[in-house]
Short mmCIF file of C-alpha atoms in Angstrom, two decimals:
data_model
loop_
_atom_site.label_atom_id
_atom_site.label_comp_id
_atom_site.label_asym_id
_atom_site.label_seq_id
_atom_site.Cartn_x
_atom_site.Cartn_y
_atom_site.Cartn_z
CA UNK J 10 96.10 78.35 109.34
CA UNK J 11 92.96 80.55 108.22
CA UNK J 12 92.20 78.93 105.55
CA UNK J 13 91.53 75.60 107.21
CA UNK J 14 89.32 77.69 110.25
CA UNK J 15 86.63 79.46 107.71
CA UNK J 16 83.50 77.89 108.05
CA UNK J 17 82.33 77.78 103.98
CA UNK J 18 79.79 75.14 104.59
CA UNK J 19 77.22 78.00 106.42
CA UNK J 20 76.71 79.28 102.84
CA UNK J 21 75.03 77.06 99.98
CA UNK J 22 77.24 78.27 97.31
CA UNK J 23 80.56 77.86 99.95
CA UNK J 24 81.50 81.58 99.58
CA UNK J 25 82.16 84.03 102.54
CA UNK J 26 81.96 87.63 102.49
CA UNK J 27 85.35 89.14 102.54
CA UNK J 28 85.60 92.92 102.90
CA UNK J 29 88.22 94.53 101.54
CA UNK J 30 89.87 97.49 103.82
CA UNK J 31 92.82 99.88 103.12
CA UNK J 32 95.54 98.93 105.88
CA UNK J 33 96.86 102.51 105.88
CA UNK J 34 93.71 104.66 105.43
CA UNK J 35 91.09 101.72 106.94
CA UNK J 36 88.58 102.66 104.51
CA UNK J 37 86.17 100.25 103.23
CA UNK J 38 87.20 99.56 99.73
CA UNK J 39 84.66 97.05 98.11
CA UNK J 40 82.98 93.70 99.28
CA UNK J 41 83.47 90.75 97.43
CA UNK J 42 83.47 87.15 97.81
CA UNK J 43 85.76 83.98 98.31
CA UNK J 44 85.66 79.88 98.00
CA UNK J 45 88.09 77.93 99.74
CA UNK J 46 90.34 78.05 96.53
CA UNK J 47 89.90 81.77 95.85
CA UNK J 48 91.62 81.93 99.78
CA UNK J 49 93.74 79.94 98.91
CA UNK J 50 95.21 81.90 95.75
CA UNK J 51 94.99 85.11 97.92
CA UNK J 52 97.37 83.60 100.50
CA UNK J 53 99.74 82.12 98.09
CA UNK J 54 99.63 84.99 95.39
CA UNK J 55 99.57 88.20 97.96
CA UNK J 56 97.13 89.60 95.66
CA UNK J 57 92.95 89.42 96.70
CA UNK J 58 91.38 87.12 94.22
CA UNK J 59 87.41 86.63 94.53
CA UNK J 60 85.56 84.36 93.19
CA UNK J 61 83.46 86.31 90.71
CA UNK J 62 79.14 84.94 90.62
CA UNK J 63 78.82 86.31 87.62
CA UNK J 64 81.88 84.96 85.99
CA UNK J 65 81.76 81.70 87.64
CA UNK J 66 85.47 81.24 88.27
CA UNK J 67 88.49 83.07 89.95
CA UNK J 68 88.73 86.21 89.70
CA UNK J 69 92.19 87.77 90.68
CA UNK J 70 91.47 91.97 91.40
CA UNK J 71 93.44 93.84 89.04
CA UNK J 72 94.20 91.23 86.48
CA UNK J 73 92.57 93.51 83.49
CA UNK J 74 92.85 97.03 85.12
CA UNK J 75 96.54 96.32 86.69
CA UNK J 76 94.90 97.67 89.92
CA UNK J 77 95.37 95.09 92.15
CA UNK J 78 94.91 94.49 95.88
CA UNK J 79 98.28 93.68 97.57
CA UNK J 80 97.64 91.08 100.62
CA UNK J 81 98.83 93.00 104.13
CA UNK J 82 96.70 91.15 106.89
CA UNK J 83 93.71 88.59 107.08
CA UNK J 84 91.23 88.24 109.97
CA UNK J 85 88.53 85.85 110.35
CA UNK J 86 85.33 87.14 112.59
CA UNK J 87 83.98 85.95 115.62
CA UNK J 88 81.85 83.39 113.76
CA UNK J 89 84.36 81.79 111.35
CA UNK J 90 82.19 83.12 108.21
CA UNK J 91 83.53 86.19 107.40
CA UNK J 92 86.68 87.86 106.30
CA UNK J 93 88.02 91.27 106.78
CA UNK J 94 91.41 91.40 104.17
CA UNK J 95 93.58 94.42 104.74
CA UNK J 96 95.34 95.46 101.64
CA UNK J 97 97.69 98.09 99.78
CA UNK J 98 95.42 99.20 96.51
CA UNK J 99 97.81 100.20 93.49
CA UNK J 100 94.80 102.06 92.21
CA UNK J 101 91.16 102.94 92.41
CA UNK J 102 89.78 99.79 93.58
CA UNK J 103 86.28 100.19 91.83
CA UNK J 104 85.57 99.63 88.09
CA UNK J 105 84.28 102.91 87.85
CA UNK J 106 87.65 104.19 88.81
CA UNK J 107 86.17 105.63 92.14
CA UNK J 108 88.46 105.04 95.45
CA UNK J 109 86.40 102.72 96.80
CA UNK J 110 82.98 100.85 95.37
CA UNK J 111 81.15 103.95 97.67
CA UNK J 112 82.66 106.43 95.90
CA UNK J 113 84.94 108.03 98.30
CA UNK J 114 88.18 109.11 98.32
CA UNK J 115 90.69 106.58 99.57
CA UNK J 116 92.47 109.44 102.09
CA UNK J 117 93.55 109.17 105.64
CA UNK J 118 90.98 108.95 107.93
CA UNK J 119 91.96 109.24 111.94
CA UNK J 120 88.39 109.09 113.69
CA UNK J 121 87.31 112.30 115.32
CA UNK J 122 90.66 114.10 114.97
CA UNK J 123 90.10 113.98 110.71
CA UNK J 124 86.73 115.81 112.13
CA UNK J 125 88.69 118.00 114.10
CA UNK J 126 91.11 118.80 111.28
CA UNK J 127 88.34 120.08 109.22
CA UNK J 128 87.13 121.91 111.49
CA UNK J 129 90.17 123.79 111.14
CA UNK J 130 90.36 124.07 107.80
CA UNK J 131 86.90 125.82 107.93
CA UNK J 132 88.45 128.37 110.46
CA UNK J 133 91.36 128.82 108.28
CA UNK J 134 89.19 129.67 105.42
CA UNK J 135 86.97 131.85 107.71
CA UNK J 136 89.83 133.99 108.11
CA UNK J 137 90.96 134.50 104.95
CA UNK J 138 87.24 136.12 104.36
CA UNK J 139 87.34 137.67 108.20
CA UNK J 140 90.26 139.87 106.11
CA UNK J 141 88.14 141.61 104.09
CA UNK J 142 85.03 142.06 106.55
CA UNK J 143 84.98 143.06 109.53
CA UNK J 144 81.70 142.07 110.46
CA UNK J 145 81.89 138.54 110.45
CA UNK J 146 82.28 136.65 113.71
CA UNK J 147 85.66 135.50 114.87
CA UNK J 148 86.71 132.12 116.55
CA UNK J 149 89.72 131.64 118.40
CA UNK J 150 91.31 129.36 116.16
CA UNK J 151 89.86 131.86 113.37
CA UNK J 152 92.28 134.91 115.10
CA UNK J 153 95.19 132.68 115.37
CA UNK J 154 95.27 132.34 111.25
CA UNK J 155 94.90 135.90 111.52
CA UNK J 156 97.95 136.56 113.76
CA UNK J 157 100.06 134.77 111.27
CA UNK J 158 102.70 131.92 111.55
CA UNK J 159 104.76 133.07 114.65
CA UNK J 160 101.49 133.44 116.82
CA UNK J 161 100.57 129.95 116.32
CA UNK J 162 103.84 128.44 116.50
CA UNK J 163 104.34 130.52 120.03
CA UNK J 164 101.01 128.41 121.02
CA UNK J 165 102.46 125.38 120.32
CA UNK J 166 105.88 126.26 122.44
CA UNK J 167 103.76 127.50 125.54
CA UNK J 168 102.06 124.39 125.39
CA UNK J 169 105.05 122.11 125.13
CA UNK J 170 106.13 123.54 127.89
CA UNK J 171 102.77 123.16 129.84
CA UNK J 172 102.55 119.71 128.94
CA UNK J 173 106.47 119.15 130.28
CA UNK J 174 105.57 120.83 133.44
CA UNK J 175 102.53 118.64 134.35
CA UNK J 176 104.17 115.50 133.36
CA UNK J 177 106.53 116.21 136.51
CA UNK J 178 103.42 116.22 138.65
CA UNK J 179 101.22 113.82 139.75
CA UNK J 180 97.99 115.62 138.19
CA UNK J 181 97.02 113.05 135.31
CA UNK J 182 93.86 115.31 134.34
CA UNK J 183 95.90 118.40 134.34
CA UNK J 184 98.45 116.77 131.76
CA UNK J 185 96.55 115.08 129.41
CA UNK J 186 94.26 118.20 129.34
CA UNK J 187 97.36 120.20 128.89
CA UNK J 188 98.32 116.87 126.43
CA UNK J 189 94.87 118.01 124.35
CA UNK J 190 96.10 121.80 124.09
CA UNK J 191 99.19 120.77 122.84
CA UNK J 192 97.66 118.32 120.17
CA UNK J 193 94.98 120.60 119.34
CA UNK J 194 97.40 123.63 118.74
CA UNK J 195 100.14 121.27 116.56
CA UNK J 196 97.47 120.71 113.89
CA UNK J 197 96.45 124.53 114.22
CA UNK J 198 100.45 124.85 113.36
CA UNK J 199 100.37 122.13 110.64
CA UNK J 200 97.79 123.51 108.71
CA UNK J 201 99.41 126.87 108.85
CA UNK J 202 102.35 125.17 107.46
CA UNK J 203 99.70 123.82 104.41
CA UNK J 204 100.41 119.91 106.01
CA UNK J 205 97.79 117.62 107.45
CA UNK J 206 98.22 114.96 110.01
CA UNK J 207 98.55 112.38 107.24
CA UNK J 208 101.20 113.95 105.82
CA UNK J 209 103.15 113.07 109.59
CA UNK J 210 101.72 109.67 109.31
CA UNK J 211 103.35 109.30 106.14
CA UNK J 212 106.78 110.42 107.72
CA UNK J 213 106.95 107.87 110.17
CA UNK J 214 105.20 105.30 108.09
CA UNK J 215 108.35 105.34 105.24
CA UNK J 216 110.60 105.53 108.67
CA UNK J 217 109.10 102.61 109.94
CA UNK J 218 109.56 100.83 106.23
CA UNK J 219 113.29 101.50 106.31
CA UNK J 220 114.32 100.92 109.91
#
């Protein structure tokens, strides 16, 4: 069991650093800190509970603002004295009713591809204002938002079918860079439709919660 593995006695005051992380999102949330007994509560409760320096006791999140941290996962690092806690927030996690004690917003964050999304969104925009000059320099991705809907969604088909095509041959560059075209087209296509890739995420996230 965890609790039993954490190695309190490296600290003076027997608390570990336990950072809290969304288990959907994988933001950062807030940093906080745990005894043996605040662990303890956590793992029995389901709900983060701290134990607070300047309070001087346990300290369960939420239990004045009702925003408290629902227990998904616990992982102990290589060196047995700190925690990483994955939860489910049921509100802003910081007392200044930001998201996260960093101030950002608690949204879906997929690496480069949230990147590559925006990117996209900036292009989107760009050709909303490419409508009403014609001066301003056009991207691809720009001209596709400009061809409308059934351009895009023709991209994505001709790509499907590129992508089915190479996965019959033995070329693995040619199909996963066909595999890229295809990806990087879909969220062309999404955004069109005024979606995001969280918004599939979400799809097959309350799928997987039902199955």
């Amino acid at each position: 069991m965890i609790l039993n593995q954490v190695n309190f006695s490296k600290y003076p005051d027997q608390l570990v650093p336990a950072i809290i992380q969304d288990a959907t999102t994988k933001n950062v949330l807030m940093l906080g800190y745990m005894n043996q007994e605040a662990l303890k509560k956590t793992i029995d409760l389901k709900q983060v509970t701290f134990f607070s320096r300047s309070k001087q006791r346990l300290w369960t999140k939420g239990e004045e603002s009702g925003n408290y941290l629902h227990l998904k996962d616990l992982k102990l690092d290589c060196d047995q004295d700190a925690l990483l806690i994955q939860v489910t927030p049921s509100g802003p996690t910081c007392h200044k009713g930001t998201d996260t004690c960093w101030a950002e917003a608690n949204t879906a964050n997929f690496g480069f591809l949230t990147e590559l999304e925006q990117t996209i969104t900036e292009r989107k925009t760009a050709s909303k204002k490419s409508h009403q000059s014609e001066n301003l320099p056009k991207s691809y991705v720009t001209s596709l938002f400009n061809e409308g809907i059934n351009k895009i969604a023709q991209k994505v088909g001709e790509e499907a079918v590129e992508v089915v095509i190479e996965a019959k041959d033995e070329n693995d560059e040619l199909f996963l860079n066909e595999s890229a075209d295809l990806l990087f087209h879909y969220l062309i296509l999404l955004q069109a439709k005024g979606f995001k890739l969280a918004d599939v995420v979400q799809v097959l996230n309350n799928r997987r919660k039902s199955n």
